[in-house]
């Protein structure tokens, strides 16, 4: 069983290859403590999620607060402490031992092995060169947290070793389908949050008329709010905005006025 971050509902998992159970037992031998995990899974027809891969195993409930917004990958090590964040166009390298941060433009990426290279000239009258590699090899950090990937950073000829994880945690966790519970005289809505921040919503007013199909994009803010910007309705250009706030249970409640839903806010829950 799993309780997703920002949710109170448990879900059943099918651990096909046994990796999930093995990693859980290593983190909690007595099967008593909850363990934070990141995994890849697909929902089956029997409402059971089939786990295909685990990417992080270890930590407690506080790990749900980690977001890593706008970060593609984070690599870090502890001896000495260092961290490298892969963003969209730069790699930010931090050396805690020397109390410095260097921002490298991504000059070259070797996609086959997830290797990035770059140089930085005339920073404090110095030039820097780096190479960051993220390999498909399990890794454990100083806190015994298990990671799917191992990392190696070469900075000015010095080699640093560590682990790596994917970023944009909240954005990836939001993907999926949401709907509301039917009440009298209320529209039935189905919302799909997709990759690349695209959004699609179906509205059924249950009045004998065809479904309304709205398309657009979604944006997540750090204050637990989801903004939906619709630009197309039934194949015609039409702009509208819907602002939703995430609750402690993981559902979304409308905030403010909406042309489709008025001021009487409605609630969307993840559909399974």
GROMACS .gro file of C-alpha atoms in nm:
model
  272
    1UNK     CA    1   0.000   0.000   0.000
    2UNK     CA    2   0.109   0.358  -0.064
    3UNK     CA    3  -0.016   0.696   0.056
    4UNK     CA    4   0.090   0.958  -0.200
    5UNK     CA    5   0.231   1.288  -0.083
    6UNK     CA    6  -0.042   1.547  -0.016
    7UNK     CA    7  -0.310   1.279  -0.007
    8UNK     CA    8  -0.501   1.082   0.256
    9UNK     CA    9  -0.607   0.798   0.028
   10UNK     CA   10  -0.417   0.471   0.017
   11UNK     CA   11  -0.357   0.288  -0.309
   12UNK     CA   12  -0.264  -0.068  -0.388
   13UNK     CA   13   0.063  -0.146  -0.560
   14UNK     CA   14   0.173  -0.457  -0.742
   15UNK     CA   15   0.548  -0.507  -0.696
   16UNK     CA   16   0.608  -0.724  -1.001
   17UNK     CA   17   0.986  -0.754  -0.982
   18UNK     CA   18   1.017  -0.743  -0.602
   19UNK     CA   19   1.235  -0.431  -0.603
   20UNK     CA   20   0.987  -0.224  -0.402
   21UNK     CA   21   0.963  -0.476  -0.119
   22UNK     CA   22   1.338  -0.526  -0.105
   23UNK     CA   23   1.411  -0.155  -0.077
   24UNK     CA   24   1.137  -0.102   0.181
   25UNK     CA   25   1.273  -0.379   0.402
   26UNK     CA   26   1.622  -0.229   0.384
   27UNK     CA   27   1.488   0.106   0.505
   28UNK     CA   28   1.241  -0.033   0.761
   29UNK     CA   29   1.338  -0.390   0.867
   30UNK     CA   30   1.053  -0.415   1.120
   31UNK     CA   31   0.790  -0.308   0.863
   32UNK     CA   32   0.672  -0.035   1.100
   33UNK     CA   33   0.791   0.301   0.970
   34UNK     CA   34   0.666   0.475   0.655
   35UNK     CA   35   0.936   0.516   0.392
   36UNK     CA   36   0.948   0.791   0.129
   37UNK     CA   37   0.985   0.656  -0.223
   38UNK     CA   38   0.975   0.781  -0.580
   39UNK     CA   39   0.868   0.527  -0.839
   40UNK     CA   40   0.731   0.478  -1.186
   41UNK     CA   41   0.402   0.291  -1.213
   42UNK     CA   42   0.106   0.244  -1.445
   43UNK     CA   43  -0.253   0.198  -1.338
   44UNK     CA   44  -0.407  -0.137  -1.429
   45UNK     CA   45  -0.769  -0.214  -1.503
   46UNK     CA   46  -0.806  -0.359  -1.153
   47UNK     CA   47  -0.726  -0.019  -0.992
   48UNK     CA   48  -0.388  -0.155  -0.885
   49UNK     CA   49  -0.076   0.042  -0.974
   50UNK     CA   50   0.190  -0.178  -1.136
   51UNK     CA   51   0.538  -0.064  -1.033
   52UNK     CA   52   0.801  -0.080  -1.307
   53UNK     CA   53   1.090   0.107  -1.145
   54UNK     CA   54   1.195   0.276  -0.819
   55UNK     CA   55   1.415   0.586  -0.838
   56UNK     CA   56   1.446   0.696  -0.471
   57UNK     CA   57   1.397   0.497  -0.149
   58UNK     CA   58   1.457   0.646   0.194
   59UNK     CA   59   1.352   0.931   0.417
   60UNK     CA   60   1.031   1.018   0.599
   61UNK     CA   61   0.720   1.229   0.545
   62UNK     CA   62   0.925   1.552   0.536
   63UNK     CA   63   1.069   1.442   0.203
   64UNK     CA   64   0.732   1.527   0.044
   65UNK     CA   65   0.821   1.895   0.085
   66UNK     CA   66   1.113   1.865  -0.158
   67UNK     CA   67   1.018   2.018  -0.492
   68UNK     CA   68   1.333   2.080  -0.702
   69UNK     CA   69   1.134   2.315  -0.926
   70UNK     CA   70   1.286   2.386  -1.269
   71UNK     CA   71   1.563   2.132  -1.202
   72UNK     CA   72   1.597   1.842  -1.446
   73UNK     CA   73   1.849   1.645  -1.239
   74UNK     CA   74   2.022   1.699  -0.906
   75UNK     CA   75   2.355   1.530  -0.837
   76UNK     CA   76   2.528   1.561  -0.502
   77UNK     CA   77   2.786   1.405  -0.275
   78UNK     CA   78   2.902   1.440   0.084
   79UNK     CA   79   3.279   1.378   0.096
   80UNK     CA   80   3.339   1.666   0.038
   81UNK     CA   81   2.995   1.826   0.007
   82UNK     CA   82   2.905   1.930  -0.346
   83UNK     CA   83   2.591   1.966  -0.556
   84UNK     CA   84   2.518   2.012  -0.926
   85UNK     CA   85   2.175   2.104  -1.063
   86UNK     CA   86   2.098   2.048  -1.431
   87UNK     CA   87   1.857   2.321  -1.544
   88UNK     CA   88   1.718   2.387  -1.890
   89UNK     CA   89   2.018   2.581  -2.022
   90UNK     CA   90   2.280   2.586  -1.744
   91UNK     CA   91   2.436   2.359  -1.483
   92UNK     CA   92   2.477   2.514  -1.139
   93UNK     CA   93   2.770   2.366  -0.948
   94UNK     CA   94   2.809   2.436  -0.576
   95UNK     CA   95   3.119   2.353  -0.375
   96UNK     CA   96   3.041   2.382  -0.004
   97UNK     CA   97   3.406   2.327   0.085
   98UNK     CA   98   3.513   2.639  -0.104
   99UNK     CA   99   3.181   2.827  -0.053
  100UNK     CA  100   3.134   2.903  -0.421
  101UNK     CA  101   2.872   2.859  -0.692
  102UNK     CA  102   2.956   2.834  -1.062
  103UNK     CA  103   2.699   2.856  -1.342
  104UNK     CA  104   2.809   2.676  -1.659
  105UNK     CA  105   2.632   2.711  -1.990
  106UNK     CA  106   2.561   2.370  -2.136
  107UNK     CA  107   2.803   2.349  -2.427
  108UNK     CA  108   2.769   1.979  -2.502
  109UNK     CA  109   2.554   1.690  -2.384
  110UNK     CA  110   2.623   1.328  -2.464
  111UNK     CA  111   2.270   1.192  -2.432
  112UNK     CA  112   2.363   0.825  -2.445
  113UNK     CA  113   2.531   0.836  -2.104
  114UNK     CA  114   2.379   1.163  -1.969
  115UNK     CA  115   2.712   1.346  -1.975
  116UNK     CA  116   2.741   1.726  -1.979
  117UNK     CA  117   3.053   1.935  -2.043
  118UNK     CA  118   3.125   2.305  -2.025
  119UNK     CA  119   3.376   2.580  -1.951
  120UNK     CA  120   3.360   2.908  -1.766
  121UNK     CA  121   3.615   3.182  -1.836
  122UNK     CA  122   3.732   3.486  -1.645
  123UNK     CA  123   3.549   3.433  -1.318
  124UNK     CA  124   3.758   3.590  -1.045
  125UNK     CA  125   4.050   3.591  -1.291
  126UNK     CA  126   4.013   3.214  -1.324
  127UNK     CA  127   3.880   2.973  -1.581
  128UNK     CA  128   3.688   2.657  -1.492
  129UNK     CA  129   3.606   2.338  -1.676
  130UNK     CA  130   3.360   2.069  -1.572
  131UNK     CA  131   3.220   1.735  -1.675
  132UNK     CA  132   2.910   1.587  -1.510
  133UNK     CA  133   2.806   1.226  -1.570
  134UNK     CA  134   2.491   1.053  -1.444
  135UNK     CA  135   2.507   0.677  -1.483
  136UNK     CA  136   2.244   0.406  -1.464
  137UNK     CA  137   2.388   0.252  -1.148
  138UNK     CA  138   2.234   0.237  -0.794
  139UNK     CA  139   2.382   0.461  -0.526
  140UNK     CA  140   2.346   0.525  -0.152
  141UNK     CA  141   2.424   0.853   0.018
  142UNK     CA  142   2.558   0.923   0.368
  143UNK     CA  143   2.204   0.890   0.510
  144UNK     CA  144   2.158   0.545   0.352
  145UNK     CA  145   1.900   0.681   0.107
  146UNK     CA  146   1.898   0.471  -0.210
  147UNK     CA  147   1.904   0.638  -0.553
  148UNK     CA  148   1.857   0.493  -0.898
  149UNK     CA  149   2.153   0.683  -1.044
  150UNK     CA  150   2.519   0.744  -0.962
  151UNK     CA  151   2.689   1.073  -1.046
  152UNK     CA  152   3.046   1.185  -1.103
  153UNK     CA  153   3.162   1.546  -1.128
  154UNK     CA  154   3.498   1.653  -1.264
  155UNK     CA  155   3.567   2.017  -1.176
  156UNK     CA  156   3.902   2.169  -1.272
  157UNK     CA  157   4.060   1.825  -1.264
  158UNK     CA  158   3.917   1.723  -0.925
  159UNK     CA  159   3.682   1.422  -0.918
  160UNK     CA  160   3.372   1.413  -0.694
  161UNK     CA  161   3.139   1.115  -0.653
  162UNK     CA  162   2.775   1.107  -0.544
  163UNK     CA  163   2.417   1.010  -0.625
  164UNK     CA  164   2.158   1.165  -0.857
  165UNK     CA  165   1.780   1.206  -0.881
  166UNK     CA  166   1.527   1.361  -1.115
  167UNK     CA  167   1.385   1.704  -1.033
  168UNK     CA  168   1.054   1.885  -1.084
  169UNK     CA  169   0.897   1.647  -0.833
  170UNK     CA  170   0.571   1.834  -0.781
  171UNK     CA  171   0.514   1.889  -1.152
  172UNK     CA  172   0.564   1.520  -1.226
  173UNK     CA  173   0.343   1.411  -0.936
  174UNK     CA  174   0.054   1.632  -1.052
  175UNK     CA  175   0.018   1.455  -1.386
  176UNK     CA  176  -0.300   1.250  -1.420
  177UNK     CA  177  -0.679   1.271  -1.422
  178UNK     CA  178  -0.904   1.454  -1.178
  179UNK     CA  179  -1.284   1.476  -1.152
  180UNK     CA  180  -1.553   1.601  -0.916
  181UNK     CA  181  -1.824   1.415  -0.730
  182UNK     CA  182  -2.166   1.466  -0.883
  183UNK     CA  183  -2.412   1.686  -0.697
  184UNK     CA  184  -2.753   1.811  -0.801
  185UNK     CA  185  -2.741   2.089  -1.060
  186UNK     CA  186  -2.361   2.078  -1.078
  187UNK     CA  187  -2.151   2.030  -1.386
  188UNK     CA  188  -1.950   1.708  -1.410
  189UNK     CA  189  -1.586   1.792  -1.488
  190UNK     CA  190  -1.291   1.575  -1.587
  191UNK     CA  191  -0.947   1.737  -1.590
  192UNK     CA  192  -0.634   1.585  -1.747
  193UNK     CA  193  -0.297   1.733  -1.650
  194UNK     CA  194  -0.045   1.617  -1.908
  195UNK     CA  195   0.325   1.639  -1.975
  196UNK     CA  196   0.470   1.961  -2.114
  197UNK     CA  197   0.214   2.146  -1.897
  198UNK     CA  198  -0.077   2.085  -2.133
  199UNK     CA  199  -0.428   2.058  -1.988
  200UNK     CA  200  -0.764   1.932  -2.114
  201UNK     CA  201  -1.101   1.953  -1.940
  202UNK     CA  202  -1.435   1.791  -2.031
  203UNK     CA  203  -1.755   1.952  -1.899
  204UNK     CA  204  -2.091   1.777  -1.891
  205UNK     CA  205  -2.378   2.000  -1.779
  206UNK     CA  206  -2.615   1.703  -1.799
  207UNK     CA  207  -2.873   1.901  -1.996
  208UNK     CA  208  -2.882   1.692  -2.310
  209UNK     CA  209  -2.623   1.909  -2.485
  210UNK     CA  210  -2.286   1.784  -2.618
  211UNK     CA  211  -1.982   1.778  -2.393
  212UNK     CA  212  -1.770   2.093  -2.378
  213UNK     CA  213  -1.400   2.033  -2.446
  214UNK     CA  214  -1.149   2.291  -2.322
  215UNK     CA  215  -0.774   2.283  -2.394
  216UNK     CA  216  -0.485   2.491  -2.267
  217UNK     CA  217  -0.196   2.475  -2.024
  218UNK     CA  218  -0.138   2.450  -1.651
  219UNK     CA  219   0.109   2.616  -1.416
  220UNK     CA  220   0.198   2.525  -1.058
  221UNK     CA  221   0.303   2.782  -0.798
  222UNK     CA  222   0.489   2.724  -0.473
  223UNK     CA  223   0.191   2.842  -0.266
  224UNK     CA  224  -0.002   2.521  -0.343
  225UNK     CA  225  -0.205   2.671  -0.626
  226UNK     CA  226  -0.274   2.540  -0.975
  227UNK     CA  227  -0.360   2.785  -1.253
  228UNK     CA  228  -0.537   2.660  -1.566
  229UNK     CA  229  -0.516   2.880  -1.875
  230UNK     CA  230  -0.760   2.761  -2.141
  231UNK     CA  231  -0.724   2.896  -2.495
  232UNK     CA  232  -0.951   2.662  -2.693
  233UNK     CA  233  -1.312   2.551  -2.643
  234UNK     CA  234  -1.469   2.302  -2.882
  235UNK     CA  235  -1.212   2.388  -3.149
  236UNK     CA  236  -1.264   2.764  -3.121
  237UNK     CA  237  -1.033   3.021  -2.967
  238UNK     CA  238  -1.168   3.122  -2.630
  239UNK     CA  239  -0.966   3.231  -2.327
  240UNK     CA  240  -1.056   3.154  -1.966
  241UNK     CA  241  -0.869   3.107  -1.640
  242UNK     CA  242  -0.942   2.872  -1.351
  243UNK     CA  243  -0.748   2.896  -1.024
  244UNK     CA  244  -0.739   2.594  -0.792
  245UNK     CA  245  -0.588   2.547  -0.447
  246UNK     CA  246  -0.454   2.212  -0.331
  247UNK     CA  247  -0.584   2.091   0.005
  248UNK     CA  248  -0.410   1.872   0.262
  249UNK     CA  249  -0.594   1.571   0.120
  250UNK     CA  250  -0.452   1.632  -0.229
  251UNK     CA  251  -0.775   1.752  -0.393
  252UNK     CA  252  -0.816   2.089  -0.568
  253UNK     CA  253  -1.076   2.352  -0.471
  254UNK     CA  254  -1.168   2.646  -0.691
  255UNK     CA  255  -1.063   2.993  -0.580
  256UNK     CA  256  -1.217   3.317  -0.701
  257UNK     CA  257  -1.458   3.367  -0.989
  258UNK     CA  258  -1.476   3.145  -1.297
  259UNK     CA  259  -1.685   3.199  -1.609
  260UNK     CA  260  -1.766   2.826  -1.618
  261UNK     CA  261  -1.818   2.762  -1.245
  262UNK     CA  262  -1.911   3.103  -1.104
  263UNK     CA  263  -1.819   3.173  -0.744
  264UNK     CA  264  -1.958   2.854  -0.595
  265UNK     CA  265  -1.630   2.665  -0.601
  266UNK     CA  266  -1.615   2.296  -0.678
  267UNK     CA  267  -1.365   2.027  -0.579
  268UNK     CA  268  -1.160   1.800  -0.805
  269UNK     CA  269  -1.013   1.474  -0.678
  270UNK     CA  270  -0.775   1.239  -0.850
  271UNK     CA  271  -0.968   0.978  -1.049
  272UNK     CA  272  -0.864   0.612  -1.032
   0.00000   0.00000   0.00000
